[in-house]
């Protein structure tokens, strides 16, 4: 059974890998955010030499996620929206990803400390929302697919 109709099977696994590693690298940066943005004392986190590679991987995979969103628009998103199947979680994920891109750029280019703090906290929240939304979207989509297969078999 294909994971995403209209796409090669490896495409689904690329999405899984990309969103998982992007989330993981984002979680690795949380202690850094707590320390430098929120001014909290933290005794854990990535060492200095691992921080830059984590940020680079996070940013590159974030841009890859945006490209994958564009590729999903071609068939998957449009078909789901037309059928009104699982489209609300898809909309939340799409808007989250676009806003993540904007807040990510803001982390580099906003000059105000309060604006950077807001962008950073919003970025963290949306990253967690994107990952949890993806998990919900996947399991709900599987349920829809299984129900559809049962209807076609009977």
Coordinates of C-alpha atoms in Angstrom, one line a residue:
X1 CA 0.0 0.0 0.0
X2 CA 1.4 3.4 -1.0
X3 CA 1.9 5.9 1.8
X4 CA 1.0 8.9 -0.3
X5 CA -1.0 8.5 -3.4
X6 CA 0.6 10.1 -6.4
X7 CA 4.1 10.1 -4.9
X8 CA 6.9 7.6 -4.9
X9 CA 7.2 5.6 -1.6
X10 CA 10.5 7.2 -0.8
X11 CA 8.8 10.6 -0.7
X12 CA 6.9 9.7 2.4
X13 CA 10.0 8.5 4.2
X14 CA 11.8 11.7 3.2
X15 CA 9.1 13.7 4.9
X16 CA 9.3 11.5 8.0
X17 CA 13.0 11.8 8.2
X18 CA 13.1 15.5 7.5
X19 CA 10.4 16.4 10.1
X20 CA 11.9 14.1 12.7
X21 CA 15.4 15.4 12.4
X22 CA 14.2 19.0 12.2
X23 CA 12.2 18.5 15.4
X24 CA 15.1 16.8 17.1
X25 CA 17.6 19.6 16.2
X26 CA 15.0 22.1 17.4
X27 CA 14.8 20.3 20.7
X28 CA 18.6 20.3 21.0
X29 CA 18.4 24.1 20.8
X30 CA 15.8 24.5 23.5
X31 CA 18.4 24.8 26.4
X32 CA 20.2 27.5 24.3
X33 CA 17.0 29.4 24.0
X34 CA 16.3 29.1 27.7
X35 CA 19.7 30.4 28.5
X36 CA 20.2 33.2 26.0
X37 CA 16.6 34.3 25.3
X38 CA 14.8 33.7 28.6
X39 CA 17.9 34.2 30.8
X40 CA 17.3 31.0 32.7
X41 CA 20.1 29.0 34.4
X42 CA 20.4 25.6 32.6
X43 CA 22.9 22.9 33.3
X44 CA 22.2 20.8 30.2
X45 CA 22.4 21.3 26.4
X46 CA 24.6 20.9 23.4
X47 CA 28.3 21.8 23.7
X48 CA 29.6 24.8 21.8
X49 CA 31.1 22.8 19.0
X50 CA 27.8 20.9 18.3
X51 CA 25.6 24.0 18.5
X52 CA 26.5 25.4 15.0
X53 CA 26.1 22.0 13.2
X54 CA 22.7 21.6 14.9
X55 CA 21.6 25.1 13.8
X56 CA 22.8 24.5 10.2
X57 CA 21.0 21.1 9.9
X58 CA 17.9 22.6 11.4
X59 CA 17.8 25.5 9.0
X60 CA 18.6 23.4 5.9
X61 CA 16.0 20.8 6.8
X62 CA 13.5 23.6 7.5
X63 CA 13.9 24.9 4.0
X64 CA 13.6 21.3 2.7
X65 CA 10.3 21.0 4.6
X66 CA 9.1 24.1 2.7
X67 CA 10.1 22.5 -0.6
X68 CA 8.3 19.3 0.4
X69 CA 5.2 21.4 1.3
X70 CA 5.3 22.8 -2.3
X71 CA 5.6 19.3 -3.7
X72 CA 2.7 18.1 -1.5
X73 CA 0.5 21.0 -2.8
X74 CA 0.6 19.4 -6.3
X75 CA -1.6 16.4 -5.4
X76 CA -1.9 15.6 -1.8
X77 CA -3.1 18.9 -0.3
X78 CA -5.4 19.8 -3.2
X79 CA -7.0 16.4 -3.2
X80 CA -7.5 16.4 0.6
X81 CA -9.0 19.8 0.5
X82 CA -11.4 18.9 -2.3
X83 CA -12.5 15.8 -0.5
X84 CA -12.6 17.6 2.9
X85 CA -10.7 14.7 4.4
X86 CA -8.2 15.5 7.2
X87 CA -7.9 19.1 5.8
X88 CA -8.0 21.0 9.0
X89 CA -4.8 19.4 10.4
X90 CA -3.2 19.8 7.0
X91 CA -4.1 23.5 7.1
X92 CA -2.7 23.9 10.6
X93 CA 0.5 22.2 9.5
X94 CA 0.9 24.3 6.3
X95 CA 0.3 27.6 8.1
X96 CA 2.6 26.5 11.0
X97 CA 5.4 25.7 8.5
X98 CA 5.0 29.0 6.7
X99 CA 5.0 30.9 10.0
X100 CA 8.0 28.9 11.2
X101 CA 9.9 30.1 8.1
X102 CA 9.0 33.7 8.9
X103 CA 9.8 33.5 12.6
X104 CA 13.1 31.7 11.6
X105 CA 14.1 34.6 9.4
X106 CA 13.1 36.9 12.2
X107 CA 15.4 35.1 14.6
X108 CA 18.3 36.3 12.4
X109 CA 17.2 39.7 11.3
X110 CA 15.0 41.3 14.0
X111 CA 16.9 43.9 15.9
X112 CA 14.7 44.4 18.9
X113 CA 15.4 42.0 21.8
X114 CA 11.7 41.8 22.7
X115 CA 10.8 41.0 19.0
X116 CA 13.5 38.3 18.9
X117 CA 12.1 36.8 22.1
X118 CA 8.6 36.8 20.7
X119 CA 9.8 35.3 17.4
X120 CA 11.8 32.7 19.3
X121 CA 8.9 31.6 21.6
X122 CA 6.5 31.6 18.7
X123 CA 9.0 29.5 16.7
X124 CA 9.3 26.9 19.5
X125 CA 5.5 26.7 19.9
X126 CA 4.9 26.3 16.2
X127 CA 7.6 23.7 15.8
X128 CA 5.9 21.6 18.5
X129 CA 2.5 22.3 16.9
X130 CA 3.9 21.2 13.5
X131 CA 5.3 17.9 14.8
X132 CA 2.3 17.0 16.9
X133 CA 0.0 18.1 14.0
X134 CA 1.9 15.8 11.7
X135 CA 1.5 12.9 14.0
X136 CA -2.2 13.5 14.3
X137 CA -2.6 14.1 10.6
X138 CA -0.8 10.8 9.8
X139 CA -2.8 8.6 12.2
X140 CA -6.1 10.3 11.3
X141 CA -5.2 9.9 7.6
X142 CA -4.5 6.2 8.1
X143 CA -7.9 5.7 9.7
X144 CA -9.5 7.4 6.7
X145 CA -7.6 5.2 4.3
X146 CA -8.5 2.0 6.1
X147 CA -12.2 3.0 6.2
X148 CA -12.0 3.8 2.4
X149 CA -10.4 0.4 1.7
X150 CA -13.0 -1.4 3.7
X151 CA -15.8 0.3 1.8
X152 CA -14.3 -0.6 -1.6
X153 CA -13.8 -4.3 -0.6
X154 CA -17.4 -4.7 0.6

